[in-house]
Amino acid sequence: MAKTGNRAVGTSGKKPRHTPAQKRAAREAREKQARAQLKGKRQRPTGASRYAEEDRGARSTEGGGYPRRDDRGGYPKRDDRGGYPKRDDRGGYPRRDDRGGYPKRDDRGGYPKRDDRGGYPKRDDRGGYPKRDERGGYQARDDRGHARRRWADEDRSGWREERREREARVERGGRTEHVWRARRDEREGRQDRRGFHEGRGWEERRHRDDDRFGEPERRGPRRDDRFEDRRGGRRFEDRRDDSAEASPEDEREAAEAAYQEHLASGAQEDATATVTEDNGFAGLGLHEDLVAALARTGISQPFPIQAATIPDALAGRDLLGRGQTGSGKTMAFGLPMLHRLAGRPRAVPHRPRALILTPTRELAMQIVDALAPLMRAVDKRFLLVAGGMSYTPQLSALERGVDVLVATPGRLIDLIERSAADLSEVEVAVLDEADHMAEMGFVEAIKEILDKTPTDGQRLLFSATLDHGVDQVARAYLTDPVTHSTNDVAASVDTMEHHVFLVHPHHKKPITAAIANRTGRTIVFCRTKLGADRVALQLRESGVFAAALHGGLNQAQRTRVLDAFKKGTLPVLVATDVAARGIHVDSVSLVLQVDPPADHKDYLHRAGRTARAGDEGVVVTLALPHQKKQVARLLDAAGVQTDALTVAPEDVAIIETAGGSVPDGEPIPQSRLDEVLRPRRPQRQGGGGRGRYGDRGPSRGGYRGGRDGDRGGYRGSRDRDREGDRGGYSRRPRRDPDAARDSRPDWRPRG
DNA sequence: AAAAAAC
């Protein structure tokens, strides 16, 4: 019951209601519409929900198992876009125009195959599934909370239904995604014309690929122009205006702004440092510019994994590196890669010479951070290619030619399909955290990408574990690889202490707070995104300053949270497993697992966030009584020997062994979180130099300057973001729905 | 099982 109610709310595009009164009102409104519909009265929302009903029916009767990434895999059919058979429909297709008047039912009917054809899987997945699309968006987080709770209430039948729908959509194939998207928009009453706009954007891009590709893509005002042109003068602004949620464009721009902040907070190099006699990197035979650059950042001796792998990598061999993150893998592949590129001619436009693939955006950023000074030292251009960021800089950088591409799979495939990137000249391909990327759902993307690189290129694969997936990828793509392992698996790091605390469910919250209330950086791991939000909130309410990091935040938020944590302004990071792998933050002295990890590998990955590079670190795992066995098994598999201790909040002594103390209980005000996470005003105005995530080369003033000038709409929204009144973390409801309702009844726009 | 990865 709650389920259908909720769905109807979602699909009809109304914001979800939260108070019982609001829910009631919503229900009544729907019923009223339904009655009106019966009377043949034509109302747009009525039509929308009617179609939603049909979709639902269609979905739920179709089936077929399909995992998620395959949805995306379904996407790559470039023909869908390319062939784009619906162009004419689009143009001549009246639906969108009718929006206002919503008359053409016949058109709909007369447009026969739509239902059957529909099913652009992934996109619709997101769209039809209201939470995902707007995730991080204004309304979404609450949606999520809302939905999750519902699922929990109903014993997760919601999940199953979700999945059935997704599968049904996959079944339908991906031929007419734009129609689906438009239909979904309509169904949901979404009037920001976003789906439509994007559809046109793709189509248009395809047609100018050859001649105009890479030309700065203007936004803002021109979008309206486009609409006017295309739609015969109709304007859609009014519709957009009634939606106060952050548009994807806003978010991408905010993400960009966040990069700039991140960049501005970068570490300084010590220009006076010189290469000394005993420099270990020089001894390995690395290019002198690289060695010098390393010395400037204070690095003169290779880590074991580096010493082991670099000679082989320099010799051009394929490499299978096994080692925990933090063991210096980035340099282990980065240095030989750059050594090889050094002195080579600059890459041809669109064709990078080296590719580094990573499973998460954060990791990609970190790799760029770590390698940027080196890449500059040998005058190589690099680019971060990852989702959640604006396309334009990535496109134009590729247009200009990029030597080293650091990428997450999804966006890279996207760019390849747009012909913006071509991997045919990749000499060195690196797979970082390959075990993660070899997971189901990811692996197809990886294969697809690797298949596009030359088979005779060098391939370096790094992974913490070498189980099935990795093994398979390694065998398929590595030629006669040298395998190097480091033994610094978390379990064998002797500077790491492991504790398991058995806690009563009621005590979890105070104990979490007491353990996390400490000096020094702490990462708290949770199983779910919602859990991370909740724990962060609870910690703040208990007086421990914490913020959540998970994939549900938009990219700008993710960057800011992580930056704040790295800078130390945020002492406690509450994260999902997005942070379990490959997040390099120095001196994290405690890892607290509020939810036990799923398996021993996750345990080791999480634990590996602490006790890095010889530091001391403590890992505390909270287990509820029923989890005791599971945790014991898991620790055993991880090779960690420790006994579970039953702990109650009054066992202060035990808690203190983990470094914590009972917090004063004075809630951390929202403003403090806002303060830390608010976008800071970048000092730079246009042309502000080279980004960490895309180097424009030493002789360039940087794209930003030019682009800001080019793009009328950009600065506007960026400025808004700078003001902190738009798109920023502070704007989003990050409390759980109940709390949000209590404290900010009006945060949601009406309508 | 969750999370991640494109729009």
mmCIF file of N, CA and C (backbone and C1' of nucleotides) in Angstrom, chain A residues 68 72 75 126 202 411 551, chain B:
data_model
loop_
_atom_site.group_PDB
_atom_site.id
_atom_site.type_symbol
_atom_site.label_atom_id
_atom_site.label_comp_id
_atom_site.label_asym_id
_atom_site.label_seq_id
_atom_site.Cartn_x
_atom_site.Cartn_y
_atom_site.Cartn_z
ATOM 1 N N ARG A 68 23.278 -4.883 -13.169
ATOM 2 C CA ARG A 68 23.158 -3.487 -13.417
ATOM 3 C C ARG A 68 24.028 -2.920 -14.503
ATOM 4 N N ARG A 72 24.051 -0.589 -18.568
ATOM 5 C CA ARG A 72 24.848 0.389 -19.257
ATOM 6 C C ARG A 72 25.461 -0.239 -20.486
ATOM 7 N N TYR A 75 23.665 0.182 -23.192
ATOM 8 C CA TYR A 75 23.681 1.523 -23.730
ATOM 9 C C TYR A 75 24.610 1.696 -24.914
ATOM 10 N N ARG A 126 17.413 4.863 -14.188
ATOM 11 C CA ARG A 126 17.575 5.968 -13.271
ATOM 12 C C ARG A 126 16.331 6.796 -13.199
ATOM 13 N N TRP A 202 22.749 15.142 -27.555
ATOM 14 C CA TRP A 202 23.512 14.023 -28.087
ATOM 15 C C TRP A 202 23.456 13.990 -29.592
ATOM 16 N N ARG A 411 32.531 7.216 -17.937
ATOM 17 C CA ARG A 411 32.705 8.423 -18.731
ATOM 18 C C ARG A 411 33.649 8.180 -19.898
ATOM 19 N N GLY A 551 28.378 7.567 -2.508
ATOM 20 C CA GLY A 551 28.098 7.793 -3.915
ATOM 21 C C GLY A 551 26.804 8.522 -4.182
ATOM 22 P P DA B 1 20.734 -10.743 -1.669
ATOM 23 O "O5'" DA B 1 21.974 -10.091 -0.849
ATOM 24 C "C5'" DA B 1 21.775 -9.705 0.479
ATOM 25 C "C4'" DA B 1 22.289 -8.296 0.671
ATOM 26 C "C3'" DA B 1 21.815 -7.317 -0.411
ATOM 27 O "O3'" DA B 1 21.600 -6.054 0.205
ATOM 28 C "C1'" DA B 1 24.147 -7.439 -0.429
ATOM 29 P P DA B 2 21.328 -4.817 -0.747
ATOM 30 O "O5'" DA B 2 22.733 -4.051 -0.647
ATOM 31 C "C5'" DA B 2 23.322 -3.874 0.629
ATOM 32 C "C4'" DA B 2 24.385 -2.800 0.533
ATOM 33 C "C3'" DA B 2 24.030 -1.651 -0.410
ATOM 34 O "O3'" DA B 2 24.568 -0.464 0.136
ATOM 35 C "C1'" DA B 2 25.938 -2.772 -1.208
ATOM 36 P P DA B 3 24.297 0.865 -0.582
ATOM 37 O "O5'" DA B 3 25.652 1.066 -1.388
ATOM 38 C "C5'" DA B 3 26.875 1.073 -0.694
ATOM 39 C "C4'" DA B 3 27.980 1.216 -1.709
ATOM 40 C "C3'" DA B 3 27.653 2.260 -2.777
ATOM 41 O "O3'" DA B 3 28.620 3.288 -2.730
ATOM 42 C "C1'" DA B 3 28.373 0.189 -3.743
ATOM 43 P P DA B 4 28.404 4.525 -3.635
ATOM 44 O "O5'" DA B 4 29.269 4.165 -4.917
ATOM 45 C "C5'" DA B 4 30.668 3.955 -4.786
ATOM 46 C "C4'" DA B 4 31.194 3.484 -6.116
ATOM 47 C "C3'" DA B 4 30.659 4.308 -7.282
ATOM 48 O "O3'" DA B 4 31.655 5.247 -7.669
ATOM 49 C "C1'" DA B 4 30.537 1.962 -7.724
ATOM 50 P P DA B 5 31.144 6.418 -8.587
ATOM 51 O "O5'" DA B 5 31.326 5.779 -10.033
ATOM 52 C "C5'" DA B 5 32.572 5.165 -10.403
ATOM 53 C "C4'" DA B 5 32.406 4.714 -11.839
ATOM 54 C "C3'" DA B 5 31.569 5.720 -12.624
ATOM 55 O "O3'" DA B 5 32.126 6.016 -13.887
ATOM 56 C "C1'" DA B 5 30.578 3.586 -12.704
ATOM 57 P P DA B 6 31.915 7.455 -14.317
ATOM 58 O "O5'" DA B 6 30.333 7.473 -14.524
ATOM 59 C "C5'" DA B 6 29.801 6.988 -15.733
ATOM 60 C "C4'" DA B 6 29.477 8.169 -16.633
ATOM 61 C "C3'" DA B 6 28.413 9.110 -16.049
ATOM 62 O "O3'" DA B 6 28.619 10.396 -16.605
ATOM 63 C "C1'" DA B 6 27.574 8.046 -17.949
ATOM 64 P P DC B 7 27.843 11.584 -15.979
ATOM 65 O "O5'" DC B 7 26.727 11.870 -17.068
ATOM 66 C "C5'" DC B 7 27.140 12.189 -18.394
ATOM 67 C "C4'" DC B 7 25.921 12.458 -19.230
ATOM 68 C "C3'" DC B 7 24.837 13.285 -18.540
ATOM 69 O "O3'" DC B 7 24.206 14.105 -19.511
ATOM 70 C "C1'" DC B 7 23.956 11.216 -19.130
#
